[in-house]
CSV table of C-alpha atoms and ligand atoms in Angstrom, one decimal:
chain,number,residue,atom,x,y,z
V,79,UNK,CA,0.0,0.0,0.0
V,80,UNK,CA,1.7,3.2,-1.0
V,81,UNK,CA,1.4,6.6,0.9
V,82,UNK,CA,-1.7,7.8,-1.4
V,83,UNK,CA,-3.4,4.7,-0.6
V,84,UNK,CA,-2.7,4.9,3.3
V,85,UNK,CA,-4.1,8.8,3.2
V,86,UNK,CA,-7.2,7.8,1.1
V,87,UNK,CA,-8.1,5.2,3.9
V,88,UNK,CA,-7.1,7.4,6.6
V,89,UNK,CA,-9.8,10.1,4.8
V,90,UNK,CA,-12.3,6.8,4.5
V,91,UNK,CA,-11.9,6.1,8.5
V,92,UNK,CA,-11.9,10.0,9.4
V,93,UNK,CA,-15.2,10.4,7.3
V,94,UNK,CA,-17.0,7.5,8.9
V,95,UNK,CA,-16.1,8.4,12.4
V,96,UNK,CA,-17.5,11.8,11.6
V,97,UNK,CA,-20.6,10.5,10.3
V,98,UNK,CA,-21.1,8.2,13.6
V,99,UNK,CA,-20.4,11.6,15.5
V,100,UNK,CA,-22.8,12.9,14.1
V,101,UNK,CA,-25.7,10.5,14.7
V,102,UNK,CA,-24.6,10.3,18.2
V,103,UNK,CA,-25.0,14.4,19.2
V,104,UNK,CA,-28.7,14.3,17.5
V,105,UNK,CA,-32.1,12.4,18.9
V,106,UNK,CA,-33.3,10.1,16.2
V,107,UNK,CA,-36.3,11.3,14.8
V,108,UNK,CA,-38.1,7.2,16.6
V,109,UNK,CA,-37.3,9.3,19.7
V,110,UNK,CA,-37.4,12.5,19.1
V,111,UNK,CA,-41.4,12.6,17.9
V,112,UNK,CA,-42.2,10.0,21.1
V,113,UNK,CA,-40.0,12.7,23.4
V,114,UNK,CA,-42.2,15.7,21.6
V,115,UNK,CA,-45.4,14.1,22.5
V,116,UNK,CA,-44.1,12.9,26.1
V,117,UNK,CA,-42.8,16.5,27.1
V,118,UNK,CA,-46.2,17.8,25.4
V,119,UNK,CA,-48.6,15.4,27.5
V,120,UNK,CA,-46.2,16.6,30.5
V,121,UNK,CA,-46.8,20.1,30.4
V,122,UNK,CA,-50.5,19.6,30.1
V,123,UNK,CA,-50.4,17.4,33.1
V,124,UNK,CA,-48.6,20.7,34.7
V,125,UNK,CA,-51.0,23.0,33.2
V,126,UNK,CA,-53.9,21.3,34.0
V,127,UNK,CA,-53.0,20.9,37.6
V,128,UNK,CA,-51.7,24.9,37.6
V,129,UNK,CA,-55.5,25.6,36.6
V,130,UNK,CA,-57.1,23.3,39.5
V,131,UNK,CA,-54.8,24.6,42.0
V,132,UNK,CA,-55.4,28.2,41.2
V,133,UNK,CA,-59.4,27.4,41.5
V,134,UNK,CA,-58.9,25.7,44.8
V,135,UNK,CA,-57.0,28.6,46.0
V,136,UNK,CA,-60.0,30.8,44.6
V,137,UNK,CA,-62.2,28.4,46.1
V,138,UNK,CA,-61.0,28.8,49.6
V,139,UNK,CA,-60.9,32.7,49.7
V,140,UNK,CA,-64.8,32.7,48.4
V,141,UNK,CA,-65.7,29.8,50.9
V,142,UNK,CA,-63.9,32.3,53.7
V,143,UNK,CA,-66.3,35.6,52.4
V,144,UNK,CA,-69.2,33.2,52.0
V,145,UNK,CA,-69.5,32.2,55.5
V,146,UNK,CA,-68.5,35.8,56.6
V,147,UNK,CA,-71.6,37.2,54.7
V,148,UNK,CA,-74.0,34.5,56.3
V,149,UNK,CA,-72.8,35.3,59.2
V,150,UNK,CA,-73.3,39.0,58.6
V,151,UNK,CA,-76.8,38.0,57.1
V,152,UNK,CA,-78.0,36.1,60.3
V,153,UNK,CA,-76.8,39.3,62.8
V,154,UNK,CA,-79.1,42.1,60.3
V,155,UNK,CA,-82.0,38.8,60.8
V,156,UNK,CA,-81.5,39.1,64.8
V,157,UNK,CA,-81.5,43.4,64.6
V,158,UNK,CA,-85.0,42.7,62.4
V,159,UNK,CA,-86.5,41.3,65.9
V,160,UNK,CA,-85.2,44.3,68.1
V,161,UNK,CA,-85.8,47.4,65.6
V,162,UNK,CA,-87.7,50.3,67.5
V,163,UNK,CA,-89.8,52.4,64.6
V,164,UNK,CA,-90.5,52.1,60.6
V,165,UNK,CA,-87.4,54.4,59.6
V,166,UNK,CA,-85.5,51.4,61.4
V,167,UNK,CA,-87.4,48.2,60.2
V,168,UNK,CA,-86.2,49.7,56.5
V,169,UNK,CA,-83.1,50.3,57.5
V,170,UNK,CA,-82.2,46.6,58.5
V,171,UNK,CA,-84.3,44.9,55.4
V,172,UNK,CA,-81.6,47.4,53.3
V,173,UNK,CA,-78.8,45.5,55.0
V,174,UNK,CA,-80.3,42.1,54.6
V,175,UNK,CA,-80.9,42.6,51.2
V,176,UNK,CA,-77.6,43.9,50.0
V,177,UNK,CA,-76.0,40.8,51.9
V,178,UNK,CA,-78.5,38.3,50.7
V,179,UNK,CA,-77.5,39.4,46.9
V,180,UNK,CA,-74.0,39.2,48.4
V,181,UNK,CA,-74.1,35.2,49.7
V,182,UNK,CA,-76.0,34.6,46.2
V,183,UNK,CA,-73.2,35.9,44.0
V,184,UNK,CA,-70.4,33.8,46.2
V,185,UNK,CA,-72.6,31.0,46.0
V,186,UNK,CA,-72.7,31.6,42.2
V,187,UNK,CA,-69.2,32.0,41.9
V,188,UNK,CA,-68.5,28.8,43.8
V,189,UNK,CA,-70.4,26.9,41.3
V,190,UNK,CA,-69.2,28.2,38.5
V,191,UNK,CA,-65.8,27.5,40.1
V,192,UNK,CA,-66.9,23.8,41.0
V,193,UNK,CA,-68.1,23.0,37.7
V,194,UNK,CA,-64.5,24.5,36.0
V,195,UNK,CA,-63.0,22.6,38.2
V,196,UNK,CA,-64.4,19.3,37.2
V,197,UNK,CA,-64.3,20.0,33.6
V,198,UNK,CA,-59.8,20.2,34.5
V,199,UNK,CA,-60.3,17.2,36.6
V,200,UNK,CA,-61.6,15.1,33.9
V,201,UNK,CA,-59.2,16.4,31.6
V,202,UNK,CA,-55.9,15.8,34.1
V,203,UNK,CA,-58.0,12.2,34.9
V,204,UNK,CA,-58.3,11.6,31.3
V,205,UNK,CA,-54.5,12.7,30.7
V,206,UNK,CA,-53.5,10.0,34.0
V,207,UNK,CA,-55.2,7.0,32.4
V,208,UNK,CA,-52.5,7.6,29.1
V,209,UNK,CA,-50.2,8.2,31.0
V,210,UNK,CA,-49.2,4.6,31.7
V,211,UNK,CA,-48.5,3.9,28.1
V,212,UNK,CA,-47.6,7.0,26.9
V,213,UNK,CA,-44.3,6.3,29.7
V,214,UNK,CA,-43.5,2.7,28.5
V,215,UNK,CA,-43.7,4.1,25.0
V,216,UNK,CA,-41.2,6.6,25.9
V,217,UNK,CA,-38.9,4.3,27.9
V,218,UNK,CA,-39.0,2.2,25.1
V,219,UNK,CA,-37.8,4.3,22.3
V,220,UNK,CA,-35.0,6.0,24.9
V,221,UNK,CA,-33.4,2.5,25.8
V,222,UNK,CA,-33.5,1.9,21.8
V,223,UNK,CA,-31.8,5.1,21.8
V,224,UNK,CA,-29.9,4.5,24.3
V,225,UNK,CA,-28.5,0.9,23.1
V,226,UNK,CA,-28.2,2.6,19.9
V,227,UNK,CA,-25.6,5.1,21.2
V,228,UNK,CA,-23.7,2.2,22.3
V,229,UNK,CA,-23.3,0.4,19.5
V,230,UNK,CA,-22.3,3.9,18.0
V,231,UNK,CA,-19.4,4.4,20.8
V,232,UNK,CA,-18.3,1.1,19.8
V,233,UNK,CA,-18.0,1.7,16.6
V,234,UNK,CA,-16.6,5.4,17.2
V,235,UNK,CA,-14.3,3.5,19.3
V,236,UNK,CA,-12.8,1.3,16.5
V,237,UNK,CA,-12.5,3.6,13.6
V,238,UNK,CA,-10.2,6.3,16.2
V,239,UNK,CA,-8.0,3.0,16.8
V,240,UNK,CA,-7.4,2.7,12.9
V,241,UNK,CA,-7.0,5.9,12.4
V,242,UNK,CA,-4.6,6.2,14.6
V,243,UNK,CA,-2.4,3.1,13.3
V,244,UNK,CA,-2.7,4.1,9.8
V,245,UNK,CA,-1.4,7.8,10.8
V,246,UNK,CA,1.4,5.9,12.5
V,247,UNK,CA,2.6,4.2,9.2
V,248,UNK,CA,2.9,7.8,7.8
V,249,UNK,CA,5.6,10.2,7.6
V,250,UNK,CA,5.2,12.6,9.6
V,251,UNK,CA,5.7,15.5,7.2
V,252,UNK,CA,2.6,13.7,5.3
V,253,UNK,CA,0.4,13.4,8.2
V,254,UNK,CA,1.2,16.7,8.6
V,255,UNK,CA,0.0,17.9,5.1
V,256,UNK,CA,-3.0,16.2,5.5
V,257,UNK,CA,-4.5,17.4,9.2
V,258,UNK,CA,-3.9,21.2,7.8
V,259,UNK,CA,-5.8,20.5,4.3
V,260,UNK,CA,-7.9,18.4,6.4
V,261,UNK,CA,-9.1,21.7,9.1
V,262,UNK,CA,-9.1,24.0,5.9
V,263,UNK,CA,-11.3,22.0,3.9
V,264,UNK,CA,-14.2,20.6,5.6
V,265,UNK,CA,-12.4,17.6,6.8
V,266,UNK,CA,-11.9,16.0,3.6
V,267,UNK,CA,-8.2,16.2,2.5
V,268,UNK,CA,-8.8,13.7,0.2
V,269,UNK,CA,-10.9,13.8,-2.8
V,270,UNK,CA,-11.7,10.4,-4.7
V,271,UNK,CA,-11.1,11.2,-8.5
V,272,UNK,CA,-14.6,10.2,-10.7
V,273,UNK,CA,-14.9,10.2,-14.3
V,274,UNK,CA,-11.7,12.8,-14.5
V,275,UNK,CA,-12.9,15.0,-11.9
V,276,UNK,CA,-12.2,16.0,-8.5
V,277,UNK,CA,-15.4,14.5,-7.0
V,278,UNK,CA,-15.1,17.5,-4.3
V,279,UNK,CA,-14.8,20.5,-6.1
V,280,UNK,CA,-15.7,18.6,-9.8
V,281,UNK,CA,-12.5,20.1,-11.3
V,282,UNK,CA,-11.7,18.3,-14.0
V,283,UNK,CA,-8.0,16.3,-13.7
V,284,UNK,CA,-5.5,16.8,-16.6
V,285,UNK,CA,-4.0,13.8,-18.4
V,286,UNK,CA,-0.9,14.6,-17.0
V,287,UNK,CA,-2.1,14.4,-13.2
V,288,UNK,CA,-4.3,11.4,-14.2
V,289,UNK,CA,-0.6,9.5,-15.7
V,290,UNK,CA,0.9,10.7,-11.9
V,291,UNK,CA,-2.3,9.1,-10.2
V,292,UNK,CA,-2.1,6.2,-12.0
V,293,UNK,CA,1.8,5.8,-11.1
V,294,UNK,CA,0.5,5.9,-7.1
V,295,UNK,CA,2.2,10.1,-6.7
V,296,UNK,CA,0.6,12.7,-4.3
V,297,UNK,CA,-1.1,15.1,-6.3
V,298,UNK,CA,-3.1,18.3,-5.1
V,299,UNK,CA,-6.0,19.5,-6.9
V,300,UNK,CA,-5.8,22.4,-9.1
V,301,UNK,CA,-9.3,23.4,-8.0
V,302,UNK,CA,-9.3,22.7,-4.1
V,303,UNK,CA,-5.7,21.6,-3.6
V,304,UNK,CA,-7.1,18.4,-1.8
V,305,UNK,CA,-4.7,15.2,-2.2
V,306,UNK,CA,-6.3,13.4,-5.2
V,307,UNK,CA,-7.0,9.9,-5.3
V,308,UNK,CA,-7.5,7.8,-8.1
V,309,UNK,CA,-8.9,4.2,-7.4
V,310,UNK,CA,-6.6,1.8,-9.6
V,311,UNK,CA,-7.4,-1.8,-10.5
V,312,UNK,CA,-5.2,-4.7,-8.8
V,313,UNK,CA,-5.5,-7.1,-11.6
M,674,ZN,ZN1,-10.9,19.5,-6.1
């Protein structure tokens, strides 16, 4: 295997790496649409339970003014018994009237609050009895994920191994070469040569270069100055 050869693996190894880092930084799309709809039913679950928390607190503080005002509403019903003259008798039915209108809003408010309160219950019930599947569904697709990666990191593993033994069969000066073209130019240093042209940059290769490539020498690219390289046949 001459150096051209050894570079065009190294590029081959390099590449796939790459590609396996790659699928390894992004959720699959099998998990990332079960993770959408998980984190979705999740915050619903939040919501709905934000809304039934904020009525129960709502609840409470009109339960409080409700018994104050029938409270109030029994004391103006005991003056009724003791008032003295007309002027006074009017006077008190004034006050029992205002505060019976009062207790009949609160108690209107506390059913309309009861009956949205039951309409989130159902909803966050509703939500619960999913939520059982929904979670193995979930747990499923992140183990698969999960396994997945593993399998990756193996592989990941394997391909930095060779690279490193085939950029210790290199001289240095070459390995050298190929790292800085490599950072410059998208990492791809190499550039497989198809029908004539540089498949990277489609330049097309001069009969002269093509007789060097076919002789196994390291030649650059007149359009992209990546290392060319020509497959040859063995036979
Ligand atoms: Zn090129």
């Amino acid at each position: 295997m001459n150096d051209v050869d050894k570079l065009w693996e190294l590029q081959t190894v390099l590449t796939a790496l790459n590609e396996r880092e790659k699928q390894m930084s992004v959720k699959p799309d099998s998990f990332a649409a079960i993770d959408r709809e998980y984190q979705a039913a999740n915050e619903e679950v939040t919501r709905l339970q934000g809304q039934l928390d904020t009525l129960g607190k709502e609840r409470r503080r009109v339960d409080g003014e409700l018994s104050d005002q029938q409270e109030l509403l029994k004391k103006y019903q005991g003056q009724l018994m003791q008032v003295k003259n007309q002027q006074q008798y009017a006077a008190a039915w004034k006050e029992i009237d205002a505060a019976r209108k009062h207790v009949k809003d609160l108690e209107e408010s506390v059913l309309k609050n009861m009956t949205e309160a039951d309409g989130f219950q159902q909803q966050l019930d509703e939500r619960k009895g999913g939520h059982d599947a929904l979670q193995s569904r979930y747990d499923e697709a992140h183990a698969d994920w999960q396994h997945s990666l593993s399998d990756l990191r193996g592989e990941a593993e394997k391909l930095k191994k060779k690279a490193a033994e085939i950029e210790a069969t290199l001289p240095e000066r070459l390995r050298n070469e190929f790292q800085k073209i490599y950072r410059q130019r998208q990492q791809v240093a190499v550039s497989r040569v198809n029908n004539d042209s540089c498949s990277m940059c489609r330049t097309r290769v001069r009969p002269q270069v093509a007789q060097q490539l076919k002789r196994g020498e390291l030649v650059h690219c007149e359009g992209c100055h990546r290392i060319l390289f020509l497959e040859r046949s063995t036979s």
